[in-house]
XYZ file of C-alpha atoms in Angstrom:
665
model
C 117.447 29.979 110.522
C 118.428 26.165 110.361
C 115.023 23.817 109.830
C 115.276 20.770 112.077
C 111.716 19.541 110.223
C 110.927 19.157 106.984
C 107.930 17.851 104.713
C 108.484 15.194 102.269
C 105.135 15.637 100.041
C 102.438 12.744 100.321
C 104.368 10.843 102.865
C 104.611 13.333 105.969
C 107.643 14.886 108.200
C 111.145 13.845 108.776
C 114.129 15.331 110.705
C 116.447 17.432 108.424
C 119.127 17.926 110.825
C 121.385 15.877 113.004
C 120.506 15.710 116.732
C 123.672 16.121 119.039
C 123.996 16.291 122.827
C 125.878 19.708 123.998
C 128.129 19.965 127.084
C 128.439 23.657 128.558
C 130.495 23.819 131.416
C 128.698 26.302 133.061
C 125.131 24.630 133.076
C 124.041 23.388 136.530
C 119.856 23.689 135.897
C 118.046 20.718 134.236
C 115.789 21.892 131.322
C 113.862 19.321 129.548
C 112.172 21.607 126.907
C 111.853 25.045 125.777
C 109.147 25.232 123.116
C 108.340 28.234 120.422
C 105.672 28.576 118.364
C 105.548 27.119 114.980
C 103.942 28.675 112.008
C 102.247 26.153 109.513
C 102.492 27.712 105.547
C 99.938 25.978 103.410
C 100.779 25.950 99.471
C 98.726 24.095 97.050
C 99.850 21.382 94.642
C 97.482 21.163 91.548
C 98.326 17.744 90.182
C 95.647 15.171 91.118
C 94.068 18.063 93.467
C 96.463 16.996 96.779
C 97.748 19.554 98.901
C 101.042 19.513 100.996
C 101.912 21.699 104.132
C 104.994 22.744 104.955
C 106.662 23.943 108.348
C 108.938 26.739 108.414
C 110.193 29.598 110.985
C 112.523 28.381 114.009
C 112.902 24.841 115.245
C 109.559 23.521 117.016
C 111.466 22.183 119.898
C 114.989 22.872 121.274
C 116.320 20.848 124.011
C 119.346 21.188 126.247
C 120.835 18.335 128.508
C 122.339 18.308 131.779
C 125.896 19.984 131.449
C 128.995 19.405 133.110
C 132.695 20.776 132.820
C 135.236 18.188 132.665
C 138.338 20.493 133.258
C 141.503 20.849 130.950
C 143.139 17.670 131.088
C 146.373 16.813 129.253
C 146.436 13.340 127.505
C 148.992 11.072 125.751
C 145.829 9.241 124.073
C 142.710 9.204 122.947
C 141.853 6.266 124.963
C 142.910 8.036 128.016
C 140.957 10.835 127.106
C 137.854 9.145 126.689
C 138.402 7.266 129.745
C 138.346 10.619 131.964
C 135.753 11.902 130.023
C 133.367 8.874 130.782
C 134.589 9.046 134.821
C 133.509 12.411 134.933
C 130.290 11.883 133.533
C 129.711 8.640 135.661
C 130.604 11.361 138.972
C 128.187 13.957 137.577
C 125.439 11.363 137.070
C 125.982 10.111 140.406
C 125.737 13.214 142.112
C 122.539 13.775 139.891
C 120.863 10.738 141.268
C 121.704 11.498 144.583
C 120.115 15.212 144.676
C 117.153 13.740 142.846
C 116.738 10.819 145.675
C 116.941 13.416 148.122
C 114.714 16.029 146.691
C 111.158 15.964 148.294
C 108.540 14.131 146.466
C 105.689 15.875 144.544
C 103.412 15.275 147.330
C 105.734 17.007 149.512
C 106.869 20.219 147.534
C 105.073 22.470 145.225
C 108.285 22.952 143.129
C 107.846 19.552 141.180
C 110.404 18.821 138.538
C 108.109 19.709 135.768
C 104.725 20.767 136.651
C 102.142 20.284 134.155
C 100.909 23.599 132.569
C 97.370 24.653 133.465
C 94.304 23.826 130.889
C 93.269 27.126 128.805
C 90.170 27.810 126.944
C 89.890 30.000 124.499
C 87.507 30.460 121.194
C 88.682 28.819 118.299
C 85.524 30.507 115.958
C 83.555 33.438 116.864
C 81.378 33.785 113.726
C 77.781 35.400 113.899
C 76.606 31.730 113.156
C 76.390 28.220 114.107
C 79.894 26.291 113.854
C 79.484 22.834 114.634
C 80.744 19.109 114.655
C 84.382 20.189 115.191
C 87.007 17.558 114.388
C 90.737 18.110 115.339
C 93.639 16.586 112.844
C 95.844 13.890 114.707
C 98.303 16.535 115.160
C 96.101 19.052 116.344
C 97.124 21.774 114.195
C 94.327 22.113 111.866
C 90.397 21.806 112.691
C 87.775 20.673 110.479
C 83.842 21.806 111.024
C 80.672 22.686 109.349
C 79.224 25.948 108.748
C 77.049 28.061 106.752
C 79.771 30.327 106.161
C 77.227 33.268 106.238
C 75.237 32.019 103.194
C 71.936 30.727 103.032
C 73.036 27.424 102.162
C 72.696 24.096 104.211
C 76.089 23.145 106.294
C 79.201 22.658 104.312
C 82.779 21.432 105.521
C 85.454 23.804 106.536
C 88.794 23.622 107.788
C 91.146 26.136 109.458
C 94.530 26.530 111.448
C 94.079 26.252 115.048
C 96.658 29.243 115.659
C 95.346 31.653 113.137
C 93.978 32.070 109.419
C 91.036 32.091 107.327
C 88.620 29.153 107.061
C 89.194 27.245 103.891
C 85.772 25.898 102.372
C 86.130 22.597 101.226
C 82.576 21.798 99.626
C 79.969 23.763 98.044
C 77.121 21.322 97.505
C 73.371 22.742 98.443
C 73.007 19.986 101.239
C 73.554 19.733 104.797
C 77.014 18.107 105.625
C 78.726 17.307 108.908
C 80.564 14.572 111.117
C 84.152 15.701 109.270
C 86.403 12.921 110.112
C 90.358 12.717 109.320
C 92.121 10.185 107.983
C 94.906 8.946 110.324
C 97.708 10.468 108.250
C 95.990 13.927 108.075
C 95.601 14.055 104.260
C 91.997 13.037 103.708
C 88.682 14.040 105.476
C 85.589 11.908 105.125
C 82.306 13.409 105.855
C 78.419 12.977 105.418
C 76.218 14.502 102.767
C 72.376 14.754 103.393
C 69.859 16.750 101.038
C 66.369 16.808 100.842
C 65.471 14.815 98.216
C 68.299 12.195 99.244
C 69.736 12.241 95.655
C 73.252 13.267 97.088
C 73.218 11.605 100.279
C 75.976 9.478 101.248
C 79.926 9.190 102.357
C 82.367 11.572 100.850
C 85.901 11.551 100.544
C 88.186 14.939 99.769
C 91.569 16.252 100.595
C 92.311 17.806 103.670
C 93.047 21.114 102.017
C 90.982 21.391 99.040
C 90.668 19.369 95.740
C 88.281 16.980 94.220
C 85.536 15.091 96.336
C 84.368 11.398 96.058
C 81.567 9.669 96.621
C 82.395 6.549 98.576
C 78.611 5.258 99.447
C 75.185 6.461 98.461
C 73.497 6.007 101.720
C 71.645 8.402 104.253
C 73.541 8.113 107.303
C 74.990 10.400 110.559
C 78.028 9.962 112.791
C 81.245 9.156 110.706
C 84.425 7.966 112.459
C 87.782 6.598 110.565
C 89.595 3.742 112.020
C 92.970 4.081 113.225
C 94.617 1.880 110.466
C 92.727 4.011 107.579
C 91.156 0.818 106.299
C 87.585 1.699 107.457
C 84.996 4.027 108.354
C 82.334 3.654 110.917
C 79.024 4.927 110.563
C 75.454 5.044 111.963
C 72.356 4.356 109.299
C 68.610 2.965 109.265
C 67.218 1.359 105.834
C 63.767 2.505 106.250
C 62.356 5.545 108.098
C 60.541 3.023 110.606
C 63.956 1.380 111.389
C 66.359 1.814 114.185
C 69.570 3.033 113.746
C 73.025 0.753 113.714
C 76.438 1.119 113.576
C 78.200 -0.481 110.380
C 81.354 -0.243 108.918
C 82.502 0.478 105.673
C 85.944 -0.818 104.029
C 87.426 2.109 102.038
C 89.087 0.075 99.284
C 86.422 -2.500 98.594
C 83.409 -0.481 99.610
C 82.007 -3.652 101.453
C 79.570 -2.923 104.381
C 79.261 -4.735 107.438
C 76.623 -4.020 110.039
C 78.038 -4.093 113.660
C 75.030 -3.486 116.140
C 71.471 -4.337 116.115
C 69.640 -2.102 118.541
C 66.401 -3.268 120.200
C 63.144 -2.449 118.309
C 61.456 0.991 118.604
C 64.283 2.812 119.912
C 65.851 5.704 117.993
C 68.865 3.547 117.844
C 73.128 3.835 117.852
C 74.532 6.740 116.933
C 78.171 8.260 116.972
C 80.436 5.378 116.711
C 84.332 6.085 117.550
C 87.293 3.949 117.259
C 89.794 3.692 120.176
C 93.118 4.925 119.063
C 94.638 1.042 119.542
C 91.823 0.092 117.222
C 90.720 -2.371 119.576
C 87.446 -1.287 120.933
C 84.466 0.975 119.464
C 82.338 3.043 121.404
C 79.064 4.399 120.563
C 75.760 6.114 121.891
C 72.369 4.368 122.137
C 69.300 6.390 122.209
C 65.803 5.250 123.274
C 63.648 7.976 122.318
C 65.177 11.109 124.246
C 67.372 9.255 126.739
C 70.837 8.471 125.986
C 73.655 5.734 127.134
C 77.067 4.940 126.171
C 78.296 1.214 124.990
C 81.613 -0.210 123.855
C 82.074 -3.472 121.910
C 85.182 -4.820 120.008
C 86.240 -3.066 117.057
C 85.824 -6.378 114.611
C 82.227 -6.780 116.227
C 80.605 -8.747 119.193
C 78.622 -8.017 122.366
C 78.153 -4.603 123.131
C 78.671 -3.456 126.882
C 76.795 -0.521 128.569
C 78.834 1.934 130.617
C 76.540 4.561 131.719
C 72.897 4.514 133.532
C 72.489 8.200 133.851
C 69.088 8.221 131.796
C 69.885 11.586 130.157
C 71.079 13.181 127.028
C 74.370 12.669 125.390
C 75.591 14.733 122.466
C 79.227 13.654 121.165
C 81.950 11.299 122.661
C 85.576 10.499 121.970
C 88.555 8.758 123.133
C 91.740 10.035 124.916
C 95.072 9.347 122.936
C 95.759 6.578 125.406
C 92.475 4.521 124.757
C 92.065 4.479 128.470
C 89.096 7.039 128.985
C 86.217 8.251 126.993
C 85.231 11.968 126.923
C 81.380 12.767 126.368
C 79.047 15.469 126.282
C 76.104 15.002 129.013
C 73.364 16.886 130.537
C 73.647 14.389 133.716
C 73.736 17.048 135.893
C 71.258 19.620 134.540
C 73.106 21.512 131.779
C 75.371 20.194 129.031
C 78.992 19.520 130.329
C 81.869 17.314 129.131
C 82.267 14.363 131.210
C 85.312 11.738 131.499
C 85.323 8.165 132.257
C 87.329 4.944 132.287
C 86.714 2.866 129.144
C 86.330 -0.141 131.312
C 83.351 2.105 133.305
C 83.161 3.637 136.326
C 81.902 6.962 137.714
C 82.172 10.226 135.248
C 83.887 13.194 136.482
C 83.711 16.772 134.906
C 86.492 17.936 132.515
C 88.753 20.591 134.108
C 88.704 23.834 132.227
C 85.839 23.386 130.082
C 82.652 25.842 130.232
C 78.928 25.456 130.379
C 76.884 24.176 127.316
C 79.554 22.052 125.936
C 78.767 19.640 123.087
C 80.658 17.352 120.532
C 84.281 17.192 122.011
C 87.035 16.119 119.756
C 90.701 15.217 120.837
C 93.826 15.537 118.907
C 95.978 12.265 118.964
C 98.947 14.437 119.791
C 99.396 17.836 120.868
C 97.288 18.014 123.906
C 94.531 19.589 122.364
C 90.630 19.327 122.899
C 87.798 21.210 121.268
C 84.385 21.405 121.542
C 81.460 23.210 120.299
C 79.773 25.727 122.736
C 76.074 26.613 122.499
C 74.323 29.921 123.237
C 70.411 29.623 122.933
C 67.785 32.104 124.080
C 64.346 30.883 123.381
C 60.918 32.826 124.157
C 57.384 32.337 123.840
C 55.466 34.681 121.233
C 52.035 35.468 120.576
C 50.777 36.499 116.981
C 47.518 38.048 116.000
C 45.214 36.595 113.478
C 43.128 38.313 110.959
C 40.270 40.215 113.322
C 42.480 40.665 116.179
C 42.121 43.004 118.725
C 43.418 46.480 117.622
C 45.988 46.918 120.192
C 47.476 43.545 119.363
C 48.391 43.873 115.650
C 52.065 42.867 115.876
C 53.434 39.723 117.443
C 54.595 40.265 120.732
C 56.803 38.589 123.258
C 55.019 36.846 126.254
C 57.361 34.863 128.301
C 61.080 35.429 128.067
C 64.022 34.815 130.074
C 67.746 34.250 129.177
C 67.352 30.748 129.097
C 65.269 28.011 127.132
C 61.181 28.766 127.001
C 59.575 26.430 124.844
C 56.606 24.479 123.530
C 53.423 26.505 125.391
C 49.966 25.278 125.405
C 47.103 27.694 126.187
C 44.462 26.449 128.656
C 40.926 25.699 127.406
C 39.843 29.212 128.510
C 42.994 31.017 127.305
C 43.859 32.247 130.674
C 46.939 30.131 131.360
C 50.090 29.042 129.470
C 52.134 25.811 130.512
C 55.515 25.528 128.893
C 58.726 24.015 129.168
C 61.827 26.029 130.664
C 65.384 24.686 131.840
C 65.950 27.920 133.805
C 66.000 25.875 136.957
C 69.035 23.818 135.603
C 66.593 21.174 134.097
C 63.758 21.188 131.855
C 60.624 21.236 133.917
C 57.287 22.119 133.569
C 56.100 26.044 134.216
C 52.812 27.772 134.363
C 51.928 31.580 133.863
C 48.708 33.573 133.276
C 47.998 34.160 129.567
C 49.714 37.349 129.111
C 52.560 35.701 130.616
C 52.736 37.257 134.085
C 52.836 35.085 137.283
C 55.375 32.385 135.927
C 55.963 29.344 138.546
C 57.624 26.203 138.209
C 55.211 23.148 138.146
C 57.326 19.972 138.310
C 60.680 19.166 140.085
C 61.967 15.836 138.673
C 65.335 17.149 139.032
C 67.118 16.000 135.547
C 65.127 13.898 133.218
C 63.491 15.596 129.972
C 60.095 16.687 131.355
C 57.957 17.819 128.166
C 54.854 17.884 126.082
C 52.158 18.693 128.562
C 48.490 19.215 127.153
C 45.663 20.445 129.194
C 42.309 18.643 129.877
C 39.424 20.081 128.554
C 37.975 21.160 132.170
C 41.613 22.889 132.902
C 42.217 21.224 135.998
C 44.889 18.447 135.282
C 47.889 18.395 132.658
C 49.135 15.465 130.962
C 52.674 15.196 130.029
C 55.785 13.007 129.859
C 59.030 12.723 131.677
C 61.622 9.869 131.943
C 62.739 9.461 135.322
C 63.386 5.939 134.968
C 64.948 6.092 131.460
C 62.044 5.310 129.467
C 59.623 7.974 128.641
C 55.996 7.508 130.179
C 52.733 9.689 130.679
C 52.055 11.602 133.873
C 48.933 13.450 135.248
C 49.316 16.494 137.591
C 47.097 18.912 138.951
C 47.343 22.106 137.217
C 47.296 23.855 140.746
C 50.576 21.585 141.674
C 51.199 18.615 143.639
C 52.360 15.354 142.882
C 52.398 13.918 139.641
C 51.175 10.350 138.908
C 52.581 7.962 136.573
C 49.950 6.664 133.956
C 51.671 4.342 131.476
C 53.594 1.317 132.169
C 55.051 -1.641 130.628
C 57.876 -1.995 127.906
C 58.760 0.784 125.424
C 58.138 4.761 125.431
C 55.002 6.618 125.743
C 55.068 10.203 125.085
C 53.515 13.419 123.670
C 49.948 12.780 125.527
C 46.593 14.685 124.430
C 43.079 14.369 125.684
C 39.941 13.605 124.037
C 37.540 16.575 123.615
C 34.902 14.521 126.023
C 38.090 14.586 128.379
C 37.595 10.398 128.619
C 40.828 9.510 126.791
C 44.288 10.128 126.902
C 46.349 9.538 123.450
C 49.852 9.047 123.315
C 52.351 7.772 121.216
C 54.257 4.605 121.966
C 56.576 1.702 120.308
C 55.859 -0.601 122.975
C 54.951 -3.210 120.161
C 58.078 -2.697 118.472
C 56.715 0.213 116.160
C 55.600 3.882 116.920
C 51.658 3.749 116.822
C 48.858 6.194 118.627
C 47.450 4.385 121.583
C 44.778 5.728 123.885
C 43.938 4.784 127.591
C 41.240 5.872 130.022
C 42.005 9.198 131.431
C 41.440 7.774 135.005
C 43.968 4.940 134.255
C 43.408 1.348 132.796
C 44.669 -0.836 129.821
C 45.620 1.058 126.693
C 44.225 0.186 123.282
C 46.472 0.791 120.042
C 44.546 3.354 117.527
C 46.764 3.302 114.464
C 47.652 0.678 112.475
C 50.267 2.006 109.919
C 52.659 4.213 112.260
C 51.740 7.354 114.511
C 53.350 9.782 116.935
C 52.079 12.921 117.873
C 48.054 12.834 117.853
C 45.073 15.281 118.707
C 41.172 15.147 118.117
C 39.819 18.096 115.998
C 37.986 20.555 117.995
C 34.595 18.955 117.042
C 35.717 15.594 118.391
C 35.315 13.723 114.720
C 38.794 13.253 113.696
C 42.261 12.011 115.077
C 45.348 13.968 113.776
C 48.714 12.757 113.703
C 52.007 12.275 112.394
C 54.298 9.337 111.986
C 57.504 9.017 114.087
C 57.859 12.814 114.555
C 61.246 12.941 113.397
C 61.925 13.609 109.445
C 58.542 12.030 108.605
C 56.517 13.851 105.873
C 53.062 14.540 105.729
C 50.068 14.714 108.481
C 47.434 12.173 108.590
C 43.896 11.765 110.124
C 41.511 9.057 110.705
C 37.781 8.989 112.226
C 37.638 8.746 115.928
C 34.963 6.331 115.621
C 37.195 4.011 113.613
C 37.720 4.046 109.554
C 40.815 4.247 107.211
C 43.608 6.907 107.669
C 43.850 9.265 104.977
C 46.753 12.164 104.233
C 45.836 15.368 105.045
C 48.654 17.474 103.509
C 51.808 16.636 102.421
C 53.731 18.779 104.793
C 57.586 19.657 104.939
C 59.262 17.627 107.611
C 57.890 17.795 111.168
C 60.796 17.909 112.752
C 59.472 19.314 116.113
C 56.792 18.425 118.555
C 53.849 21.402 117.946
C 55.131 21.889 114.672
C 51.195 21.841 113.811
C 47.595 22.501 115.255
C 44.703 21.277 113.557
C 40.896 22.954 113.524
C 37.682 22.158 112.248
C 38.543 24.286 109.250
C 41.913 23.221 108.712
C 45.849 23.140 110.165
C 48.275 25.596 111.041
C 51.813 24.527 110.499
C 55.438 25.686 110.642
C 56.697 25.874 106.997
C 60.544 25.611 106.390
C 62.464 26.260 103.534
C 66.407 26.101 104.381
C 67.506 27.309 101.267
C 68.752 23.798 99.793
C 67.562 24.796 96.509
C 67.571 27.647 94.043
C 65.756 30.100 96.510
C 67.121 32.035 99.697
C 66.081 30.201 103.228
C 62.652 31.274 104.559
C 59.957 30.113 107.292
C 56.606 31.042 108.323
C 53.371 29.887 109.842
C 51.074 28.884 107.165
C 47.470 27.940 106.904
C 46.012 25.121 105.031
C 42.372 25.182 104.322
C 40.432 22.007 104.043
C 37.496 23.316 102.002
C 39.454 25.214 99.410
C 42.844 23.404 99.425
C 44.570 26.400 99.408
C 47.650 27.552 101.576
C 48.085 30.895 102.962
C 51.039 32.650 104.941
C 49.886 33.570 108.445
C 53.023 35.250 109.745
C 56.518 35.171 108.589
C 59.598 33.856 110.741
C 62.783 35.091 111.041
C 64.494 31.817 111.181
C 63.776 28.245 111.735
C 62.358 27.807 115.282
C 64.451 24.553 115.525
C 63.070 23.828 118.937
C 59.626 22.323 119.777
C 57.386 25.456 118.866
C 54.322 24.417 120.476
C 52.221 26.110 117.488
C 48.503 26.361 118.779
C 45.605 28.301 118.611
C 43.833 30.708 121.429
C 40.586 29.488 122.385
C 38.663 32.475 120.826
C 40.626 31.828 117.544
C 42.042 35.484 117.096
C 45.764 34.341 117.605
C 48.466 31.738 117.771
C 51.307 31.112 120.185
C 54.434 29.659 119.748
C 58.247 29.435 120.708
C 61.433 30.454 118.792
C 64.972 30.909 119.141
C 65.601 34.412 119.280
C 69.430 34.311 119.993
C 71.071 30.932 118.618
C 74.599 30.619 118.334
C 77.503 28.020 118.535
C 80.995 28.422 118.607
C 84.129 26.032 118.489
C 86.173 26.313 121.942
C 89.700 25.063 122.277
C 91.320 23.773 125.280
C 95.177 23.819 125.260
C 97.249 21.523 127.532
C 94.457 19.073 127.861
C 95.550 15.590 128.957
């Protein structure tokens, strides 16, 4: 058939045929548009590693105009013929305008002139693994995302057609890659790479349909976005492990870097910067410990203004094509959903046509398409026997299970009760049950704020935990039988991950109240807190004999477990552990440390995960139990009081697919 659009290599698309307006005498119906499906053929150019895409098949859009029969007229000159035709057109236009004037308004009649088609959500990917970080191309015809591709490698960048097609793998590095972002002309994709040894960390550029990659900056960063003019990339990074993340801008040509935000000390920082399509504004997420809010600022720098005040989590945001609204993922109503709000502020509203557990939204500049990742997770609590366990308990078995997330369990001092976190009520709250998993009951009812990290008092009568009803994390205490919770900490900063001294007189907790994360302690009955560590600290617990305090540093992406004498003294590294990414990755005893071992396949050997034990006396490490996969959530690893078993939580099922919303507006 006749081609109306052709591709100009390395330039884009152009019209290939003249557009004319036809007049058909029998037409009385006003038809604005008829759409037919377009098919994209991708062909490879081998020069300079770049590729071009071509459109083929029938015309993508065919348009018919209002028709009129002028009648057969005899004319003696061209001027008279033109005059008659113009007069007839004027008459028809007048009649049409009169009809439109008399037509009922859209509010008065359901038969509007051109009703909007309803939004329709369909799966875009459905692989048996996690596909994350979706990024629609500017025209909405392609999507880039991160995926393991069924291998044991870390995440790589893939791209595929929205309508159909097999994913095309763009990168092959043994590293974690994410945050793909399209250049405004759709020719390139920029992405972030992070490796275990940081040797290949950086911002990279690759042709959108395959070719040679190029490193733009050697830096460990997250959350990348391309400016609408194509001249710069915004990203979030920090210079040192103890610093907060801030938003910077990298000029693509000169590779100059300029810092835009400086969040308050002690916070996680600013991540996920996104430029408005008109290039005037930059939006980002500011995380304060486990709570996030939306901010906007001038794209060239200036004062940032807060838009949300929900004291909840946010997982991704994007602008609408007209730069008037922001679409973001939030658990502001319990589970994660997509919300939209005016860029100048206002009350967020739910995005129609989008299901539950929606994360990481992406909106195409044209084409009316929105993509997001949909998460399905089933986390359960398991018990694994240690050597010398009971004969009828030789294999790991499930203690607490539901179709939701049940995680971070803690056994009571006598082993008769378990406290754990669950979102089965719609928000993450504390639950308790018997030591065998029976008689499960909800303990707290904060109704939205993340409530977590509960620890038993030595006598088993009280539980200390953290929650965020006012935004910042604070330590609370509640009776193990239920009742009102009492707030223990106050003042600036966050206070979290509480634990009890062995004599029950003190509460330890991690806090950034003085600008850096350190371990603090306060009287269990209330009173002033005093600082315990000097060189950093986060999650802490005393050894069973009360002689040492064990702790990690800042929790996330920090290597090593440390200890110092409870009576005072210098700290020492106990073991150069792998990254302690989650709460409850380790449990200290008088003889050694149990910990979650993670190896994710970023080297020459396949990924493997296990529970290991490090013996203080022999300095030897042994495997206690293999794990099928990375627990990823807060495993809450802890030893039973009789020393015969361990309990922990793990994601028995975890999958993320990318969903596509058609007719988004």
